[in-house]
XYZ file of C-alpha atoms in Angstrom:
577
model
C 9.977 -12.268 9.029
C 10.929 -14.115 5.872
C 13.607 -16.755 5.752
C 16.114 -16.461 2.932
C 16.847 -19.650 1.061
C 20.331 -20.828 0.127
C 21.970 -20.909 -3.250
C 21.670 -18.713 -6.306
C 18.264 -20.116 -7.304
C 16.678 -19.681 -3.857
C 13.957 -17.109 -3.287
C 12.597 -15.522 -0.155
C 9.942 -17.579 1.589
C 7.080 -16.186 3.656
C 3.884 -17.181 5.403
C 0.596 -16.456 3.582
C -0.831 -15.730 7.036
C 1.225 -12.522 6.889
C 1.391 -11.720 3.180
C -1.122 -12.893 0.563
C 0.157 -15.060 -2.260
C -0.691 -13.310 -5.521
C 0.751 -12.068 -8.790
C 1.116 -8.697 -10.453
C -2.044 -7.806 -12.368
C -4.326 -10.205 -10.521
C -7.409 -9.060 -8.634
C -7.325 -12.122 -6.371
C -4.881 -13.751 -4.033
C -4.576 -16.727 -1.697
C -4.624 -16.162 2.038
C -6.348 -17.311 5.233
C -7.162 -13.631 5.914
C -10.823 -13.368 4.895
C -11.889 -10.038 6.446
C -10.423 -7.210 8.492
C -8.510 -8.872 11.312
C -10.069 -12.295 10.603
C -7.894 -15.371 9.930
C -9.595 -18.576 8.785
C -8.182 -22.082 9.293
C -7.775 -22.642 5.559
C -6.265 -20.706 2.677
C -8.940 -19.012 0.574
C -9.061 -17.545 -2.881
C -9.893 -13.946 -1.969
C -11.044 -11.550 -4.679
C -10.813 -7.755 -4.452
C -13.298 -6.960 -7.190
C -16.218 -5.011 -5.649
C -14.470 -5.273 -2.252
C -12.663 -7.966 -0.294
C -14.498 -11.276 -0.705
C -13.401 -14.817 0.203
C -14.650 -16.935 -2.694
C -13.156 -20.432 -2.499
C -11.843 -22.414 0.453
C -8.923 -24.761 -0.271
C -8.844 -27.720 2.118
C -5.989 -30.254 1.765
C -6.986 -33.849 2.611
C -5.353 -37.177 3.367
C -7.472 -40.331 3.458
C -10.634 -38.265 2.989
C -9.888 -36.278 6.161
C -8.650 -32.743 6.500
C -4.841 -32.765 6.596
C -2.942 -30.401 8.857
C -0.660 -29.380 6.032
C 2.082 -26.768 6.458
C 1.555 -23.826 4.082
C 4.501 -21.826 2.783
C 5.108 -19.510 -0.137
C 7.815 -18.010 -2.285
C 7.092 -15.154 -4.706
C 6.195 -17.627 -7.469
C 4.799 -20.711 -5.685
C 2.344 -21.556 -2.891
C 2.836 -24.984 -1.291
C 0.954 -27.270 1.108
C 3.039 -30.134 2.536
C 1.955 -33.040 4.736
C 4.055 -36.175 5.150
C 5.105 -37.271 1.666
C 2.229 -35.368 0.055
C 2.443 -31.974 -1.587
C 0.230 -29.466 -3.392
C 1.666 -26.595 -5.435
C -0.131 -23.548 -6.833
C 1.348 -21.078 -9.355
C -0.024 -18.222 -11.461
C -0.173 -18.855 -15.184
C -1.617 -15.384 -15.843
C -3.218 -12.658 -13.713
C -6.618 -14.426 -13.835
C -5.545 -18.090 -13.961
C -3.724 -20.384 -11.547
C -2.563 -23.945 -11.943
C -2.753 -26.306 -8.974
C -1.053 -29.689 -8.834
C -1.209 -32.397 -6.143
C 0.867 -35.492 -5.410
C -0.101 -37.666 -2.436
C -2.534 -35.089 -1.024
C -6.130 -34.472 -1.955
C -7.841 -31.088 -2.125
C -11.397 -29.914 -1.598
C -12.084 -26.641 -3.444
C -15.265 -25.423 -1.777
C -17.400 -22.289 -1.836
C -16.355 -20.096 1.072
C -20.000 -19.204 1.658
C -22.326 -22.241 1.740
C -25.525 -20.178 1.490
C -27.067 -19.138 -1.830
C -29.892 -16.596 -1.657
C -31.555 -14.600 -4.446
C -29.077 -11.775 -3.739
C -25.891 -13.308 -2.348
C -23.697 -16.362 -2.284
C -22.394 -18.863 -4.855
C -24.244 -20.802 -7.512
C -22.383 -23.910 -8.743
C -22.869 -25.967 -11.876
C -21.045 -28.197 -14.334
C -20.651 -26.562 -17.726
C -21.902 -28.979 -20.386
C -19.723 -27.350 -23.050
C -16.392 -28.460 -21.603
C -17.046 -30.472 -18.389
C -15.580 -27.787 -16.127
C -17.108 -26.838 -12.779
C -18.126 -23.188 -12.383
C -19.047 -20.961 -9.450
C -20.848 -17.705 -10.169
C -20.607 -15.473 -7.105
C -22.884 -12.551 -6.268
C -20.375 -10.773 -4.037
C -17.771 -10.272 -6.755
C -20.036 -10.487 -9.801
C -17.502 -12.882 -11.370
C -17.215 -16.560 -12.269
C -14.639 -19.061 -11.066
C -14.024 -22.040 -13.316
C -12.226 -25.224 -12.289
C -10.973 -27.329 -15.183
C -9.428 -30.774 -14.508
C -6.126 -31.259 -16.345
C -5.218 -34.627 -14.872
C -6.597 -37.136 -12.400
C -10.145 -37.375 -11.133
C -12.304 -34.417 -10.019
C -15.666 -35.063 -8.331
C -18.193 -32.179 -8.204
C -20.303 -31.539 -5.098
C -23.595 -29.641 -5.021
C -24.144 -29.304 -8.763
C -27.055 -26.844 -9.290
C -27.934 -26.911 -5.577
C -30.031 -24.092 -4.108
C -30.122 -22.720 -0.585
C -27.538 -24.048 1.851
C -25.249 -26.754 0.464
C -21.655 -27.832 0.203
C -20.492 -26.857 -3.263
C -17.184 -27.519 -4.924
C -14.758 -30.013 -6.382
C -13.077 -32.933 -4.600
C -9.645 -34.104 -5.769
C -8.251 -37.444 -4.506
C -4.999 -38.238 -2.702
C -3.179 -39.436 -5.821
C -1.841 -37.341 -8.730
C -4.059 -34.568 -10.133
C -3.933 -31.100 -11.643
C -6.506 -28.334 -12.201
C -6.714 -24.810 -13.587
C -8.739 -22.154 -11.704
C -9.836 -18.997 -13.515
C -11.619 -15.761 -12.562
C -13.566 -14.162 -15.403
C -16.790 -12.338 -16.179
C -19.508 -14.007 -18.275
C -17.985 -16.469 -20.712
C -14.689 -17.527 -22.236
C -13.358 -20.305 -24.401
C -12.678 -23.651 -22.692
C -9.377 -23.681 -20.868
C -6.545 -25.063 -22.969
C -3.288 -26.017 -21.289
C -0.451 -24.257 -23.064
C 2.508 -25.384 -20.960
C 3.463 -28.045 -18.442
C 3.315 -27.136 -14.755
C 7.115 -26.740 -14.331
C 7.216 -24.329 -17.274
C 4.363 -22.280 -15.817
C 6.176 -22.134 -12.475
C 9.447 -21.078 -14.108
C 7.708 -18.309 -16.080
C 6.116 -17.009 -12.864
C 9.509 -17.023 -11.183
C 11.039 -15.077 -14.053
C 8.311 -12.411 -13.987
C 8.937 -11.631 -10.354
C 12.719 -11.798 -10.721
C 12.564 -9.187 -13.485
C 10.502 -6.878 -11.264
C 12.799 -7.297 -8.255
C 15.837 -6.716 -10.429
C 14.350 -3.454 -11.678
C 13.249 -1.956 -8.347
C 16.044 -3.276 -6.113
C 19.142 -3.996 -8.230
C 21.293 -3.121 -5.215
C 19.824 -5.819 -2.934
C 22.191 -8.185 -1.168
C 23.231 -9.548 2.201
C 23.012 -6.101 3.853
C 19.372 -5.714 2.751
C 17.766 -9.046 3.676
C 14.193 -7.738 3.373
C 14.548 -6.145 -0.078
C 13.278 -9.081 -2.113
C 10.228 -9.507 0.104
C 9.562 -5.756 -0.031
C 9.644 -5.965 -3.818
C 7.242 -8.921 -3.671
C 4.772 -7.014 -1.487
C 4.599 -4.261 -4.131
C 4.549 -6.659 -7.086
C 1.886 -8.963 -5.668
C -0.400 -6.066 -4.660
C -0.445 -4.684 -8.207
C -3.696 -5.011 -10.159
C -4.543 -4.443 -13.801
C -6.975 -1.640 -14.745
C -10.604 -2.488 -13.889
C -13.612 -0.641 -12.545
C -12.565 2.758 -11.191
C -8.906 1.726 -11.204
C -7.905 3.399 -14.442
C -4.258 2.349 -14.531
C -2.072 -0.520 -13.432
C -2.164 0.174 -9.717
C -0.407 -0.918 -6.552
C -3.109 -1.373 -3.926
C -2.151 -0.641 -0.359
C -2.662 -4.330 0.331
C -4.366 -7.460 -0.918
C -5.690 -7.879 2.596
C -8.499 -5.553 3.695
C -6.700 -2.277 2.856
C -7.381 -2.975 -0.810
C -7.565 0.607 -2.088
C -5.333 3.423 -3.279
C -5.381 6.349 -0.852
C -4.365 9.751 -2.157
C -1.084 10.076 -0.343
C -0.078 6.436 0.092
C 0.355 6.194 -3.687
C 3.190 8.753 -3.642
C 5.488 6.464 -1.640
C 4.857 3.529 -3.954
C 5.572 5.753 -6.942
C 8.888 6.830 -5.414
C 9.958 3.249 -4.719
C 9.276 2.300 -8.349
C 10.652 5.459 -9.919
C 14.247 4.472 -10.653
C 13.613 1.034 -12.093
C 10.091 1.193 -13.542
C 9.330 4.834 -14.346
C 6.201 4.049 -16.344
C 4.643 2.078 -13.511
C 5.767 4.761 -11.054
C 4.048 7.452 -13.091
C 0.825 5.418 -13.175
C 0.911 5.312 -9.369
C 1.374 9.063 -9.108
C -1.324 9.872 -11.659
C -4.087 7.467 -10.615
C -5.858 9.714 -8.033
C -5.623 12.641 -10.460
C -7.789 10.621 -12.866
C -10.586 11.226 -10.331
C -9.867 14.882 -9.490
C -13.220 16.590 -8.924
C -14.569 19.898 -10.227
C -13.085 21.764 -7.261
C -9.634 20.343 -7.976
C -9.645 18.018 -4.966
C -8.244 14.524 -5.125
C -10.421 11.714 -3.754
C -9.782 10.229 -0.358
C -9.415 6.789 -1.960
C -9.988 4.786 -5.113
C -10.969 1.112 -5.209
C -12.310 -1.281 -7.814
C -15.926 -0.256 -7.294
C -15.869 3.043 -5.405
C -14.281 6.482 -5.331
C -14.653 8.280 -1.996
C -14.615 12.068 -1.694
C -15.767 12.480 1.917
C -12.233 13.432 3.014
C -9.036 14.344 1.203
C -5.409 13.572 1.950
C -2.462 15.943 2.548
C -0.883 17.709 -0.452
C 2.462 15.925 -0.441
C 2.349 15.625 -4.228
C 4.719 18.497 -4.950
C 7.256 16.958 -2.570
C 6.825 13.574 -4.256
C 6.919 14.958 -7.794
C 10.248 16.681 -7.184
C 11.710 13.440 -5.832
C 10.382 11.413 -8.757
C 12.685 13.299 -11.081
C 12.994 11.614 -14.509
C 10.148 9.239 -13.640
C 7.742 12.173 -13.520
C 6.160 11.595 -16.912
C 6.751 13.376 -20.176
C 3.969 15.956 -20.049
C 5.045 18.925 -17.890
C 2.120 21.056 -19.118
C -0.444 18.410 -18.181
C 1.260 17.756 -14.844
C 1.335 21.463 -14.104
C -2.419 21.793 -14.701
C -3.246 18.856 -12.434
C -1.004 20.058 -9.612
C -2.233 23.634 -10.033
C -5.872 22.557 -9.608
C -5.030 20.454 -6.528
C -3.156 23.385 -4.969
C -5.912 25.854 -5.857
C -8.391 23.657 -3.985
C -6.439 24.209 -0.762
C -5.999 27.929 -1.385
C -9.690 28.530 -2.076
C -11.931 25.876 -0.512
C -9.644 25.385 2.473
C -8.732 28.966 3.456
C -11.032 31.017 5.645
C -11.619 34.622 4.480
C -8.639 36.849 5.250
C -6.386 33.921 6.243
C -3.110 33.015 4.588
C -2.961 29.505 6.046
C -5.082 26.605 4.796
C -6.874 24.234 7.151
C -7.884 20.629 7.617
C -11.518 19.811 8.378
C -10.692 16.611 10.255
C -7.665 14.540 11.176
C -8.516 12.217 8.282
C -7.619 15.015 5.846
C -4.081 15.032 7.230
C -3.621 11.275 6.862
C -2.990 11.195 10.659
C -6.616 10.363 11.452
C -6.608 10.402 15.271
C -3.382 12.276 16.068
C -3.491 14.211 19.324
C -3.031 17.456 17.386
C -6.763 17.213 16.611
C -7.967 16.531 20.164
C -9.006 20.117 21.041
C -10.644 20.851 17.663
C -10.816 19.228 14.254
C -11.093 22.225 11.866
C -7.582 23.558 12.300
C -4.662 25.327 10.639
C -1.491 23.305 11.134
C 2.137 23.866 10.236
C 2.522 20.526 8.452
C -0.175 21.503 5.935
C 1.478 24.875 5.372
C 4.848 23.192 4.820
C 3.450 20.739 2.266
C 1.784 23.571 0.373
C 5.000 25.595 0.349
C 6.787 22.649 -1.256
C 3.941 22.139 -3.697
C 3.976 25.778 -4.769
C 7.761 25.601 -5.197
C 7.221 22.655 -7.537
C 4.600 24.588 -9.472
C 7.086 27.436 -9.861
C 9.683 24.997 -11.154
C 7.249 23.463 -13.647
C 6.143 26.914 -14.806
C 9.794 27.734 -15.404
C 10.177 24.601 -17.534
C 7.165 25.772 -19.538
C 8.741 29.224 -19.923
C 5.809 30.827 -18.084
C 7.770 33.378 -16.081
C 4.757 35.226 -14.640
C 3.333 31.962 -13.248
C 6.724 30.980 -11.837
C 7.026 34.333 -10.089
C 3.441 34.127 -8.808
C 3.947 30.675 -7.269
C 7.289 31.657 -5.776
C 5.713 34.659 -4.095
C 2.759 32.579 -2.836
C 5.145 30.007 -1.347
C 7.130 32.760 0.356
C 3.970 34.251 1.849
C 2.763 30.922 3.205
C 6.148 30.068 4.710
C 6.237 33.523 6.300
C 2.719 33.121 7.722
C 3.526 29.670 9.083
C 6.554 31.007 10.963
C 4.891 34.244 12.080
C 1.568 32.784 13.184
C 2.304 29.222 14.346
C 5.925 29.195 15.605
C 6.327 29.793 19.327
C 10.106 29.880 19.683
C 10.550 26.165 20.411
C 7.555 24.497 18.737
C 4.730 24.897 16.275
C 1.141 25.212 17.449
C -2.169 24.406 15.752
C -4.951 26.968 15.558
C -8.691 26.468 15.542
C -10.105 28.195 12.489
C -13.334 29.330 14.144
C -12.152 29.778 17.730
C -8.758 31.309 16.977
C -7.235 29.545 19.978
C -3.885 27.785 19.672
C -2.386 24.715 21.291
C 0.532 22.356 20.994
C 0.507 18.593 21.308
C 3.031 15.829 21.763
C 2.223 14.350 18.335
C 5.000 13.903 15.803
C 2.599 15.655 13.405
C 3.499 18.987 15.032
C 7.116 18.399 13.948
C 6.377 17.564 10.307
C 7.334 21.059 9.046
C 10.855 19.622 9.058
C 9.931 18.546 5.491
C 10.844 22.086 4.470
C 14.463 21.116 5.089
C 16.827 23.855 3.973
C 13.945 26.367 3.775
C 13.644 26.491 7.558
C 15.661 28.991 9.590
C 18.461 27.124 11.359
C 17.102 27.738 14.905
C 13.722 26.329 13.836
C 15.136 23.216 12.192
C 17.444 22.649 15.192
C 14.516 22.873 17.628
C 12.432 20.520 15.495
C 15.312 18.039 15.210
C 15.753 18.023 18.987
C 12.064 17.299 19.513
C 12.030 14.651 16.789
C 14.803 12.844 18.642
C 12.529 12.494 21.687
C 10.177 10.391 19.529
C 12.935 7.963 18.558
C 12.493 4.550 20.167
C 14.634 1.467 19.632
C 12.561 0.698 16.520
C 11.974 4.124 15.029
C 9.862 7.270 15.260
C 6.824 6.896 17.520
C 3.966 9.094 16.358
C 3.195 9.809 20.016
C 6.104 9.391 22.449
C 5.716 6.465 24.883
C 6.054 8.948 27.760
C 2.855 10.728 26.680
C -0.357 10.139 28.630
C -2.056 9.729 25.255
C 0.284 7.008 23.986
C -1.309 3.687 22.988
C 0.664 0.667 21.775
C -1.928 -0.028 19.067
C -3.293 3.499 18.912
C -2.995 4.099 15.160
C -1.464 7.623 15.013
C -1.231 7.890 18.803
C 1.985 5.909 19.243
C 2.813 3.360 16.540
C 5.644 3.781 14.047
C 4.518 4.492 10.466
C 6.389 4.417 7.167
C 5.225 7.755 5.654
C 6.116 9.861 8.671
C 9.499 8.123 8.782
C 10.284 8.855 5.124
C 9.091 12.468 5.259
C 10.984 13.255 8.468
C 14.144 11.477 7.313
C 14.135 13.419 4.055
C 13.511 16.777 5.727
C 16.205 16.242 8.349
C 18.704 15.295 5.674
C 17.956 18.390 3.586
C 18.144 20.554 6.729
C 21.648 19.248 7.456
C 20.786 16.925 10.355
C 22.253 13.925 8.579
C 23.294 11.994 11.682
C 19.741 11.877 13.024
C 18.398 11.123 9.560
C 20.827 8.198 9.252
C 19.774 6.825 12.628
C 16.063 7.044 11.827
C 16.603 5.291 8.504
C 18.727 2.551 10.044
C 16.199 1.803 12.788
C 13.293 1.636 10.358
C 15.190 -0.702 8.039
C 16.016 -2.967 10.972
C 12.365 -2.859 12.062
C 11.168 -4.099 8.657
C 13.841 -6.787 8.623
C 12.563 -7.947 12.024
C 8.802 -7.516 11.668
C 7.977 -7.346 7.970
C 5.817 -4.737 6.280
C 2.863 -4.131 8.551
C 0.614 -1.095 8.263
C 2.282 0.221 11.424
C 4.358 -1.076 14.343
C 4.275 -1.098 18.125
C 6.830 1.562 19.054
C 7.939 -0.281 22.201
C 8.208 -3.860 20.923
C 8.530 -3.467 17.168
C 5.645 -5.900 16.579
C 3.683 -5.484 13.360
C 0.144 -4.135 13.744
C -3.039 -4.082 11.678
C -2.717 -5.056 8.004
C 0.493 -7.110 7.735
C 1.250 -6.618 4.029
C 1.159 -2.870 3.450
C 2.781 -1.558 0.318
C 3.819 1.902 1.494
C 5.781 0.206 4.285
C 7.551 -2.001 1.752
C 8.107 1.063 -0.439
C 9.640 2.976 2.465
C 12.041 0.110 3.118
C 13.092 0.069 -0.540
C 13.580 3.847 -0.564
C 15.672 3.903 2.604
C 17.632 0.737 1.875
C 18.320 1.747 -1.725
C 19.575 5.182 -0.696
C 21.781 3.650 1.985
C 23.246 1.115 -0.435
C 23.976 3.766 -3.047
C 25.838 5.867 -0.470
C 27.790 2.785 0.631
C 28.660 1.978 -2.977
C 29.934 5.509 -3.602
C 31.984 5.448 -0.424
C 33.600 2.125 -1.333
C 34.485 3.476 -4.788
C 36.476 6.406 -3.364
C 40.246 5.625 -3.386
C 41.753 5.565 0.069
């Protein structure tokens, strides 16, 4: 976990092995993570245009040999240090970095040494300005290195086939600019000295952190790093990404999935409502003719092979004032998304909608789906009830009383069917759509109808709360209890702790009146992030971070839970005693 510096000017430090070093708006970052689960020895410039691609390898040197430099980062500066030598890298803009060395050399080399007619890097010196340029098939972009001070020696100019290509910078003082662009741009012109560029980068992040976590302090030691994870994973519009978007990660989970985005929107909602609204709306920009949202959106692809659960009504209600200024447009989008579930995903004569696979639920391999995959589940019914309630509210705002009444009645019918058909007195069951058989599992997914909160009958919410408590480990809510025969430490949704399930359960428990359990779940998850960072998910027995280690919905969940806790604490301290 990050170490917090001392003094008012200090910023959180972190390892780029865990969290990529990047800047809001940029499509590239700096990290030794070069593919899913693959860590290289050296930091690479990794681009996320057309996918995740390591482009340049940055090798610090001393006396013409590779130096075992220590690499650290703060939100505005990446540093290599070895003996008395030091290299610093800062973002000047989303597509340009400045790199400066004192007492250490640097070799900036193509990550892939092989150029073929269809892949790899081509490298040449541009005769117009003396810069060195890589043009890379994998990203379809160019990477220009412009010397700003000291000596820069090119390697492999115009080489074909397999060759070492790049720029060599000596052990003395030097500085370069590195840019990512498309076909051509004017020669790089230095507009500010390195310290000024670094200070401007620091100020940009500080403004973001101040907006999304103004309450941060000693009781929330991970808040600044959580803000950085969101800020650094933000990209400017490009390709299929139609808005400024927070990717799930600038590691290999470099997409926007159509439920992950809701948690990021909520974390940004209070401080940056415009950016929050962009997060909420992005998947709706790719809503298909049937009204379905895509499974995911990335720079160069939109996938429709699965969908994600309809938590958007729940999220929209929580967004409050951040929820845009177009209630009519929002209503139409949410209406089409809901209609998809009520038409394409309801079998004839059935009130309840169904998933076609665990992937549709967001809980890909949860044990709920072991007997069958095409199933009616209570969590889906609960989400749709909340979504139809939100449609009724929006219709009321638009003074469409018939629509408001229609959605209210539809929500009542679905809640009634969920309780009548899937509740078994102490638990919910799932039902195979074709077979008609029912079963229960030990997955936390079966308990997700707690999101209905105050809409649940008290005996139902009490039974769900009691079962939820059996999933609570020292570190938070296990998606499969460790006592289950199906539990796996790194089993994705068959054991590990996840941020979205934590936030949804905590919110539902609180609205159902089970505030003590909600408080405990929130406290344990906050402590987990403060111990283990913002991984995609966590080992429920040890708290260790698993899979992608810089996941934005995890950081967003921390900000949501920590911010709510701090606001309650502030109100309590303001009450005269």
